[in-house]
Amino acid sequence: MVWNNSKNAQLQFFETIGVLVVLTFFVIIGLVFYSSIQERLSKRAVRQEISKSMIEYVQTLTTNPLLACSFETASKTACFDFYKALSVNATQQEFKHYYESLFGNALITLQEIYPGNSSITIFNSSKPGMNYEQVLVPLNIYNPVTDEYKLGVLIVRRYVIS
Amino acid sequence: MVLKKSQMELMGLAFIVVLIAIGLLFLIVLNLGKKQPAEKQIYQQVKIANSFILSFLKTSACNTSVEKLIYDCFTSKSITCSGVDSCSFLINISKIALERTFGVWGYNYNLSFTGNSYRFNVTKGFCLERESPGLQLIPLYPIPSNVIVQLYICKGSSNVNVTFGTGFYAPPSNTPGTEPSSGQS
């Protein structure tokens, strides 16, 4: 009788341990899924923040008087002055700190599409090995000497810490 | 015997509940794994087509602007550029501009000029979803009509063969840069 009671008790004990092991297993699986979900959510939030700041950066850049066309009336399209772009390119080293405070860590290139296909690197403070976000903006390149508009693309590559 | 049967039923129920819970967890994880377009991509898709058309219309060509070339093409056709009329020249420069931008970036596109009973377009590939159209109207004053310049862009493959189509406008047969519409490639 005592022997049977002991056996029953042992069986119940093992049963309890079995239940605990299974429960622990499910809790661990749940924790793994939860942490994976949290990680993806936070990565997505970071990506969205970077994208938002990139949009603001590009909009500020295309209206910067250092580069934008100068007209009496507001222009509907993004327009860069060819000679202003050349000037920023030529004075990159001389005013390096000023441009870096303005443009940050970025590579800004003005690529002519029509009629020619030349390009000007307006600003370059690229950091090799860093991740970057890139935006392409179709715009006009205005030559105030000949009063001509060329079709171009502004390639903005902004380096981010990921 | 009855006790064993009820125990088995309970085990079965528990097993089903566990399966459903695991299935739901997988669903949640898969849904979160789907890439939703970042705001930057939405901004790009919405703005880029409009930006392109606005900039393209202002571009200087043939000692005038593209907008004036379009006006001439749909009205008097009096402007001649490099030996061709304004419409053919317009198709040529549209091809060049689109291929050097959206073509290089891996997009399919459909740029159309519609107005005054004429229509012609420059296309590459086939857009299944008409997303993010750029749109501009050019008045043909004093003719009471407008030219609608529309640009559809969508992600494509860089291996797609370039096709260019013309609609109602039928250029002369020796005009370079125009090919009969060949539809989807």
Short mmCIF file of N, CA and C in Angstrom, two decimals, chain B residues 21-173:
data_model
loop_
_atom_site.label_atom_id
_atom_site.label_comp_id
_atom_site.label_asym_id
_atom_site.label_seq_id
_atom_site.Cartn_x
_atom_site.Cartn_y
_atom_site.Cartn_z
N ALA B 21 -2.91 28.56 -31.92
CA ALA B 21 -2.06 29.64 -31.39
C ALA B 21 -0.78 29.77 -32.22
N ILE B 22 -0.18 28.64 -32.56
CA ILE B 22 1.06 28.67 -33.36
C ILE B 22 0.76 29.24 -34.75
N GLY B 23 -0.37 28.84 -35.32
CA GLY B 23 -0.74 29.36 -36.63
C GLY B 23 -0.92 30.87 -36.62
N LEU B 24 -1.58 31.38 -35.57
CA LEU B 24 -1.79 32.82 -35.45
C LEU B 24 -0.46 33.56 -35.32
N LEU B 25 0.41 32.97 -34.54
CA LEU B 25 1.73 33.59 -34.36
C LEU B 25 2.47 33.68 -35.69
N PHE B 26 2.43 32.63 -36.47
CA PHE B 26 3.07 32.64 -37.79
C PHE B 26 2.47 33.72 -38.68
N LEU B 27 1.13 33.85 -38.62
CA LEU B 27 0.45 34.88 -39.43
C LEU B 27 0.94 36.26 -39.07
N ILE B 28 1.04 36.51 -37.75
CA ILE B 28 1.46 37.84 -37.28
C ILE B 28 2.89 38.11 -37.76
N VAL B 29 3.74 37.09 -37.60
CA VAL B 29 5.15 37.29 -37.98
C VAL B 29 5.25 37.53 -39.49
N LEU B 30 4.47 36.79 -40.28
CA LEU B 30 4.54 36.96 -41.75
C LEU B 30 4.03 38.33 -42.16
N ASN B 31 2.95 38.80 -41.53
CA ASN B 31 2.40 40.11 -41.87
C ASN B 31 3.38 41.22 -41.57
N LEU B 32 4.07 41.10 -40.46
CA LEU B 32 5.04 42.12 -40.11
C LEU B 32 6.25 42.05 -41.02
N GLY B 33 6.48 40.87 -41.59
CA GLY B 33 7.62 40.72 -42.48
C GLY B 33 7.40 41.36 -43.83
N LYS B 34 6.12 41.63 -44.18
CA LYS B 34 5.83 42.22 -45.50
C LYS B 34 6.41 43.61 -45.54
N LYS B 35 7.08 43.93 -46.69
CA LYS B 35 7.69 45.25 -46.83
C LYS B 35 6.61 46.25 -47.19
N GLN B 36 6.39 47.20 -46.33
CA GLN B 36 5.48 48.26 -46.69
C GLN B 36 6.28 49.41 -47.29
N PRO B 37 5.72 50.07 -48.26
CA PRO B 37 6.53 51.13 -48.90
C PRO B 37 6.89 52.21 -47.89
N ALA B 38 8.17 52.52 -47.84
CA ALA B 38 8.61 53.59 -46.95
C ALA B 38 8.10 54.92 -47.51
N GLU B 39 8.02 55.91 -46.64
CA GLU B 39 7.49 57.21 -47.08
C GLU B 39 8.34 57.81 -48.18
N LYS B 40 9.65 57.53 -48.11
CA LYS B 40 10.52 58.06 -49.15
C LYS B 40 10.11 57.50 -50.50
N GLN B 41 9.78 56.20 -50.57
CA GLN B 41 9.40 55.60 -51.83
C GLN B 41 8.08 56.18 -52.32
N ILE B 42 7.14 56.40 -51.41
CA ILE B 42 5.87 56.99 -51.80
C ILE B 42 6.11 58.39 -52.34
N TYR B 43 6.95 59.16 -51.64
CA TYR B 43 7.28 60.50 -52.09
C TYR B 43 7.88 60.45 -53.48
N GLN B 44 8.81 59.53 -53.69
CA GLN B 44 9.44 59.38 -55.00
C GLN B 44 8.41 59.10 -56.07
N GLN B 45 7.53 58.12 -55.83
CA GLN B 45 6.59 57.72 -56.85
C GLN B 45 5.58 58.81 -57.16
N VAL B 46 5.16 59.53 -56.15
CA VAL B 46 4.17 60.58 -56.39
C VAL B 46 4.81 61.79 -57.06
N LYS B 47 5.99 62.15 -56.62
CA LYS B 47 6.58 63.41 -57.08
C LYS B 47 7.37 63.28 -58.36
N ILE B 48 7.98 62.10 -58.57
CA ILE B 48 8.96 62.02 -59.64
C ILE B 48 8.32 62.19 -61.01
N ALA B 49 7.14 61.63 -61.22
CA ALA B 49 6.50 61.77 -62.52
C ALA B 49 6.14 63.23 -62.79
N ASN B 50 5.55 63.89 -61.78
CA ASN B 50 5.22 65.31 -61.94
C ASN B 50 6.46 66.17 -62.13
N SER B 51 7.49 65.90 -61.31
CA SER B 51 8.74 66.67 -61.43
C SER B 51 9.32 66.54 -62.81
N PHE B 52 9.29 65.32 -63.34
CA PHE B 52 9.86 65.10 -64.65
C PHE B 52 9.12 65.90 -65.72
N ILE B 53 7.78 65.81 -65.69
CA ILE B 53 7.01 66.52 -66.73
C ILE B 53 7.24 68.02 -66.64
N LEU B 54 7.18 68.57 -65.42
CA LEU B 54 7.36 70.02 -65.28
C LEU B 54 8.74 70.45 -65.78
N SER B 55 9.76 69.72 -65.40
CA SER B 55 11.12 70.07 -65.85
C SER B 55 11.26 69.87 -67.35
N PHE B 56 10.68 68.79 -67.85
CA PHE B 56 10.79 68.49 -69.28
C PHE B 56 10.14 69.59 -70.13
N LEU B 57 8.98 70.07 -69.67
CA LEU B 57 8.27 71.10 -70.44
C LEU B 57 9.07 72.40 -70.50
N LYS B 58 9.84 72.66 -69.48
CA LYS B 58 10.59 73.92 -69.41
C LYS B 58 11.94 73.82 -70.15
N THR B 59 12.34 72.61 -70.51
CA THR B 59 13.66 72.42 -71.13
C THR B 59 13.73 73.11 -72.47
N SER B 60 14.88 73.70 -72.72
CA SER B 60 15.10 74.39 -74.01
C SER B 60 15.44 73.37 -75.07
N ALA B 61 14.82 73.53 -76.23
CA ALA B 61 15.11 72.66 -77.36
C ALA B 61 14.75 73.41 -78.63
N CYS B 62 15.63 73.29 -79.63
CA CYS B 62 15.33 73.88 -80.93
C CYS B 62 15.08 75.39 -80.81
N ASN B 63 15.90 76.08 -80.02
CA ASN B 63 15.78 77.54 -79.80
C ASN B 63 14.44 77.95 -79.21
N THR B 64 13.75 77.02 -78.61
CA THR B 64 12.51 77.36 -77.92
C THR B 64 12.40 76.41 -76.74
N SER B 65 11.20 76.23 -76.22
CA SER B 65 11.04 75.30 -75.10
C SER B 65 10.22 74.10 -75.58
N VAL B 66 10.28 73.04 -74.82
CA VAL B 66 9.52 71.83 -75.16
C VAL B 66 8.02 72.14 -75.14
N GLU B 67 7.61 72.99 -74.21
CA GLU B 67 6.19 73.36 -74.13
C GLU B 67 5.75 74.02 -75.44
N LYS B 68 6.59 74.89 -75.97
CA LYS B 68 6.23 75.58 -77.23
C LYS B 68 6.28 74.61 -78.41
N LEU B 69 7.17 73.63 -78.33
CA LEU B 69 7.22 72.60 -79.38
C LEU B 69 5.91 71.81 -79.39
N ILE B 70 5.43 71.47 -78.20
CA ILE B 70 4.16 70.74 -78.09
C ILE B 70 3.04 71.59 -78.66
N TYR B 71 3.04 72.85 -78.31
CA TYR B 71 2.01 73.76 -78.83
C TYR B 71 2.05 73.79 -80.35
N ASP B 72 3.24 73.89 -80.90
CA ASP B 72 3.37 73.93 -82.36
C ASP B 72 2.95 72.62 -83.00
N CYS B 73 3.30 71.52 -82.32
CA CYS B 73 2.95 70.20 -82.87
C CYS B 73 1.44 70.03 -82.98
N PHE B 74 0.72 70.57 -82.02
CA PHE B 74 -0.73 70.36 -82.01
C PHE B 74 -1.50 71.51 -82.66
N THR B 75 -0.76 72.48 -83.23
CA THR B 75 -1.44 73.58 -83.92
C THR B 75 -0.91 73.73 -85.33
N SER B 76 0.04 74.62 -85.52
CA SER B 76 0.43 74.97 -86.89
C SER B 76 1.52 74.10 -87.50
N LYS B 77 2.31 73.40 -86.69
CA LYS B 77 3.44 72.59 -87.16
C LYS B 77 4.37 73.43 -88.04
N SER B 78 4.66 74.62 -87.58
CA SER B 78 5.50 75.51 -88.40
C SER B 78 6.97 75.41 -88.03
N ILE B 79 7.28 74.89 -86.87
CA ILE B 79 8.68 74.82 -86.41
C ILE B 79 9.35 73.59 -87.02
N THR B 80 10.57 73.80 -87.51
CA THR B 80 11.36 72.69 -88.04
C THR B 80 12.67 72.62 -87.26
N CYS B 81 13.02 71.42 -86.81
CA CYS B 81 14.24 71.25 -86.03
C CYS B 81 15.06 70.14 -86.65
N SER B 82 16.28 70.45 -86.99
CA SER B 82 17.20 69.44 -87.57
C SER B 82 16.55 68.70 -88.73
N GLY B 83 15.77 69.41 -89.52
CA GLY B 83 15.17 68.82 -90.72
C GLY B 83 13.88 68.07 -90.49
N VAL B 84 13.40 68.01 -89.24
CA VAL B 84 12.14 67.30 -88.99
C VAL B 84 11.14 68.26 -88.36
N ASP B 85 9.87 67.88 -88.41
CA ASP B 85 8.86 68.77 -87.84
C ASP B 85 8.86 68.67 -86.31
N SER B 86 8.09 69.55 -85.69
CA SER B 86 8.14 69.67 -84.23
C SER B 86 7.67 68.37 -83.55
N CYS B 87 6.70 67.68 -84.17
CA CYS B 87 6.19 66.45 -83.53
C CYS B 87 7.26 65.35 -83.50
N SER B 88 7.92 65.16 -84.61
CA SER B 88 8.98 64.13 -84.67
C SER B 88 10.12 64.49 -83.74
N PHE B 89 10.47 65.76 -83.72
CA PHE B 89 11.56 66.19 -82.84
C PHE B 89 11.17 65.97 -81.38
N LEU B 90 9.89 66.22 -81.10
CA LEU B 90 9.39 66.03 -79.73
C LEU B 90 9.48 64.56 -79.32
N ILE B 91 9.11 63.68 -80.24
CA ILE B 91 9.21 62.24 -79.94
C ILE B 91 10.67 61.86 -79.67
N ASN B 92 11.57 62.40 -80.50
CA ASN B 92 12.99 62.07 -80.33
C ASN B 92 13.51 62.48 -78.97
N ILE B 93 13.23 63.74 -78.61
CA ILE B 93 13.80 64.20 -77.33
C ILE B 93 13.10 63.54 -76.15
N SER B 94 11.84 63.19 -76.32
CA SER B 94 11.15 62.46 -75.24
C SER B 94 11.80 61.11 -75.02
N LYS B 95 12.10 60.41 -76.13
CA LYS B 95 12.78 59.12 -76.05
C LYS B 95 14.11 59.25 -75.29
N ILE B 96 14.88 60.25 -75.69
CA ILE B 96 16.21 60.42 -75.08
C ILE B 96 16.08 60.71 -73.59
N ALA B 97 15.20 61.66 -73.27
CA ALA B 97 15.05 62.07 -71.87
C ALA B 97 14.54 60.92 -71.01
N LEU B 98 13.55 60.20 -71.51
CA LEU B 98 12.96 59.11 -70.71
C LEU B 98 13.94 57.95 -70.56
N GLU B 99 14.65 57.63 -71.62
CA GLU B 99 15.56 56.50 -71.54
C GLU B 99 16.74 56.80 -70.62
N ARG B 100 17.18 58.06 -70.62
CA ARG B 100 18.33 58.42 -69.77
C ARG B 100 17.94 58.57 -68.31
N THR B 101 16.66 58.62 -68.05
CA THR B 101 16.22 58.72 -66.65
C THR B 101 15.52 57.43 -66.23
N PHE B 102 14.25 57.30 -66.54
CA PHE B 102 13.50 56.13 -66.08
C PHE B 102 14.01 54.83 -66.68
N GLY B 103 14.48 54.89 -67.90
CA GLY B 103 15.03 53.69 -68.51
C GLY B 103 16.24 53.17 -67.73
N VAL B 104 17.13 54.08 -67.39
CA VAL B 104 18.34 53.71 -66.65
C VAL B 104 17.98 53.26 -65.23
N TRP B 105 16.93 53.86 -64.66
CA TRP B 105 16.55 53.54 -63.27
C TRP B 105 15.72 52.27 -63.19
N GLY B 106 15.44 51.63 -64.32
CA GLY B 106 14.72 50.37 -64.28
C GLY B 106 13.20 50.53 -64.22
N TYR B 107 12.68 51.65 -64.71
CA TYR B 107 11.23 51.85 -64.72
C TYR B 107 10.68 51.64 -66.13
N ASN B 108 9.45 51.14 -66.18
CA ASN B 108 8.68 51.22 -67.43
C ASN B 108 7.93 52.54 -67.43
N TYR B 109 7.61 53.04 -68.60
CA TYR B 109 6.93 54.33 -68.64
C TYR B 109 6.02 54.43 -69.85
N ASN B 110 5.10 55.36 -69.73
CA ASN B 110 4.20 55.66 -70.84
C ASN B 110 3.93 57.16 -70.81
N LEU B 111 4.60 57.89 -71.71
CA LEU B 111 4.39 59.34 -71.82
C LEU B 111 3.48 59.59 -73.00
N SER B 112 2.37 60.27 -72.74
CA SER B 112 1.42 60.50 -73.84
C SER B 112 1.11 61.98 -73.96
N PHE B 113 0.88 62.38 -75.21
CA PHE B 113 0.46 63.75 -75.54
C PHE B 113 -0.88 63.63 -76.24
N THR B 114 -1.91 64.18 -75.65
CA THR B 114 -3.26 64.03 -76.20
C THR B 114 -3.92 65.39 -76.33
N GLY B 115 -4.46 65.66 -77.52
CA GLY B 115 -5.18 66.91 -77.66
C GLY B 115 -5.54 67.20 -79.09
N ASN B 116 -6.61 67.95 -79.26
CA ASN B 116 -6.98 68.44 -80.59
C ASN B 116 -7.07 67.31 -81.62
N SER B 117 -7.67 66.21 -81.23
CA SER B 117 -7.86 65.02 -82.07
C SER B 117 -6.58 64.26 -82.39
N TYR B 118 -5.46 64.65 -81.81
CA TYR B 118 -4.23 63.90 -82.00
C TYR B 118 -3.83 63.24 -80.70
N ARG B 119 -3.13 62.13 -80.83
CA ARG B 119 -2.56 61.52 -79.63
C ARG B 119 -1.33 60.73 -80.05
N PHE B 120 -0.26 60.91 -79.34
CA PHE B 120 0.86 60.00 -79.54
C PHE B 120 1.57 59.77 -78.22
N ASN B 121 2.26 58.64 -78.14
CA ASN B 121 2.92 58.35 -76.89
C ASN B 121 4.27 57.66 -77.10
N VAL B 122 5.04 57.73 -76.04
CA VAL B 122 6.36 57.09 -76.00
C VAL B 122 6.31 56.12 -74.83
N THR B 123 6.49 54.83 -75.14
CA THR B 123 6.32 53.84 -74.06
C THR B 123 7.53 52.92 -73.97
N LYS B 124 7.68 52.36 -72.81
CA LYS B 124 8.66 51.29 -72.62
C LYS B 124 8.02 50.26 -71.71
N GLY B 125 7.97 49.05 -72.18
CA GLY B 125 7.42 47.98 -71.36
C GLY B 125 5.92 48.14 -71.15
N PHE B 126 5.43 47.53 -70.09
CA PHE B 126 3.99 47.51 -69.84
C PHE B 126 3.76 47.68 -68.35
N CYS B 127 2.97 48.68 -68.01
CA CYS B 127 2.67 48.91 -66.60
C CYS B 127 1.37 48.20 -66.26
N LEU B 128 1.43 47.22 -65.37
CA LEU B 128 0.21 46.53 -64.95
C LEU B 128 -0.65 47.43 -64.09
N GLU B 129 -0.02 48.12 -63.16
CA GLU B 129 -0.76 49.05 -62.31
C GLU B 129 -0.40 50.46 -62.71
N ARG B 130 -1.40 51.26 -62.99
CA ARG B 130 -1.14 52.64 -63.39
C ARG B 130 -0.93 53.46 -62.11
N GLU B 131 0.30 53.50 -61.66
CA GLU B 131 0.55 54.23 -60.42
C GLU B 131 1.21 55.58 -60.70
N SER B 132 0.92 56.50 -59.86
CA SER B 132 1.60 57.79 -59.84
C SER B 132 1.68 58.47 -61.20
N PRO B 133 0.57 58.86 -61.81
CA PRO B 133 0.69 59.57 -63.08
C PRO B 133 1.09 61.02 -62.85
N GLY B 134 1.98 61.51 -63.71
CA GLY B 134 2.26 62.94 -63.73
C GLY B 134 1.36 63.54 -64.80
N LEU B 135 0.86 64.72 -64.56
CA LEU B 135 -0.12 65.30 -65.47
C LEU B 135 0.07 66.80 -65.59
N GLN B 136 0.07 67.28 -66.83
CA GLN B 136 0.12 68.72 -67.08
C GLN B 136 -0.77 69.04 -68.26
N LEU B 137 -1.39 70.21 -68.20
CA LEU B 137 -2.21 70.68 -69.31
C LEU B 137 -1.51 71.85 -69.98
N ILE B 138 -1.51 71.83 -71.29
CA ILE B 138 -0.93 72.96 -72.03
C ILE B 138 -2.05 73.57 -72.86
N PRO B 139 -2.41 74.79 -72.57
CA PRO B 139 -3.51 75.40 -73.33
C PRO B 139 -3.07 75.71 -74.76
N LEU B 140 -4.00 75.51 -75.69
CA LEU B 140 -3.71 75.79 -77.10
C LEU B 140 -4.36 77.10 -77.54
N TYR B 141 -4.45 78.02 -76.60
CA TYR B 141 -5.04 79.34 -76.89
C TYR B 141 -4.38 79.94 -78.14
N PRO B 142 -5.14 80.48 -79.11
CA PRO B 142 -6.59 80.78 -79.05
C PRO B 142 -7.51 79.62 -79.40
N ILE B 143 -6.94 78.46 -79.74
CA ILE B 143 -7.82 77.29 -79.97
C ILE B 143 -8.38 76.87 -78.61
N PRO B 144 -9.69 76.69 -78.52
CA PRO B 144 -10.28 76.34 -77.21
C PRO B 144 -10.05 74.87 -76.88
N SER B 145 -8.81 74.53 -76.66
CA SER B 145 -8.48 73.13 -76.38
C SER B 145 -7.18 73.08 -75.57
N ASN B 146 -6.90 71.92 -75.02
CA ASN B 146 -5.66 71.73 -74.26
C ASN B 146 -4.95 70.48 -74.76
N VAL B 147 -3.66 70.43 -74.51
CA VAL B 147 -2.91 69.20 -74.71
C VAL B 147 -2.68 68.61 -73.32
N ILE B 148 -3.03 67.35 -73.18
CA ILE B 148 -2.80 66.67 -71.89
C ILE B 148 -1.50 65.88 -72.01
N VAL B 149 -0.56 66.25 -71.17
CA VAL B 149 0.71 65.51 -71.13
C VAL B 149 0.66 64.63 -69.89
N GLN B 150 0.71 63.33 -70.12
CA GLN B 150 0.57 62.38 -69.01
C GLN B 150 1.75 61.42 -68.99
N LEU B 151 2.24 61.16 -67.79
CA LEU B 151 3.35 60.22 -67.66
C LEU B 151 3.02 59.19 -66.60
N TYR B 152 2.94 57.93 -67.03
CA TYR B 152 2.78 56.82 -66.09
C TYR B 152 4.12 56.12 -65.95
N ILE B 153 4.48 55.83 -64.71
CA ILE B 153 5.71 55.07 -64.50
C ILE B 153 5.41 53.89 -63.57
N CYS B 154 6.14 52.82 -63.78
CA CYS B 154 6.01 51.68 -62.87
C CYS B 154 7.31 50.90 -62.93
N LYS B 155 7.56 50.13 -61.90
CA LYS B 155 8.79 49.36 -61.82
C LYS B 155 8.81 48.31 -62.91
N GLY B 156 9.93 48.20 -63.59
CA GLY B 156 10.01 47.22 -64.66
C GLY B 156 11.31 46.47 -64.59
N SER B 157 11.61 45.76 -65.67
CA SER B 157 12.86 45.02 -65.74
C SER B 157 13.77 45.72 -66.73
N SER B 158 15.05 45.76 -66.41
CA SER B 158 15.97 46.45 -67.32
C SER B 158 16.17 45.66 -68.59
N ASN B 159 15.68 44.39 -68.63
CA ASN B 159 15.85 43.60 -69.85
C ASN B 159 14.70 43.77 -70.83
N VAL B 160 13.71 44.58 -70.43
CA VAL B 160 12.56 44.75 -71.32
C VAL B 160 12.99 45.50 -72.56
N ASN B 161 12.56 45.02 -73.74
CA ASN B 161 12.88 45.72 -74.98
C ASN B 161 12.10 47.02 -75.07
N VAL B 162 12.76 48.01 -75.59
CA VAL B 162 12.13 49.33 -75.70
C VAL B 162 11.12 49.30 -76.84
N THR B 163 9.92 49.77 -76.56
CA THR B 163 8.94 49.91 -77.63
C THR B 163 8.41 51.33 -77.61
N PHE B 164 8.24 51.87 -78.74
CA PHE B 164 7.70 53.22 -78.84
C PHE B 164 6.45 53.16 -79.70
N GLY B 165 5.43 53.81 -79.24
CA GLY B 165 4.18 53.73 -79.98
C GLY B 165 3.68 55.07 -80.43
N THR B 166 2.98 55.08 -81.51
CA THR B 166 2.29 56.28 -81.92
C THR B 166 0.81 55.96 -82.00
N GLY B 167 0.00 56.94 -81.68
CA GLY B 167 -1.44 56.72 -81.69
C GLY B 167 -2.06 57.21 -82.95
N PHE B 168 -2.90 58.23 -82.79
CA PHE B 168 -3.60 58.72 -83.98
C PHE B 168 -2.67 59.48 -84.91
N TYR B 169 -1.63 60.08 -84.34
CA TYR B 169 -0.72 60.87 -85.16
C TYR B 169 0.07 59.95 -86.08
N ALA B 170 0.02 60.22 -87.34
CA ALA B 170 0.71 59.38 -88.31
C ALA B 170 1.80 60.20 -88.97
N PRO B 171 3.06 60.04 -88.55
CA PRO B 171 4.12 60.86 -89.12
C PRO B 171 4.45 60.41 -90.52
N PRO B 172 5.18 61.24 -91.26
CA PRO B 172 5.63 60.81 -92.59
C PRO B 172 6.52 59.60 -92.47
N SER B 173 6.58 58.73 -93.46
CA SER B 173 7.26 57.44 -93.34
C SER B 173 8.76 57.57 -93.20
#
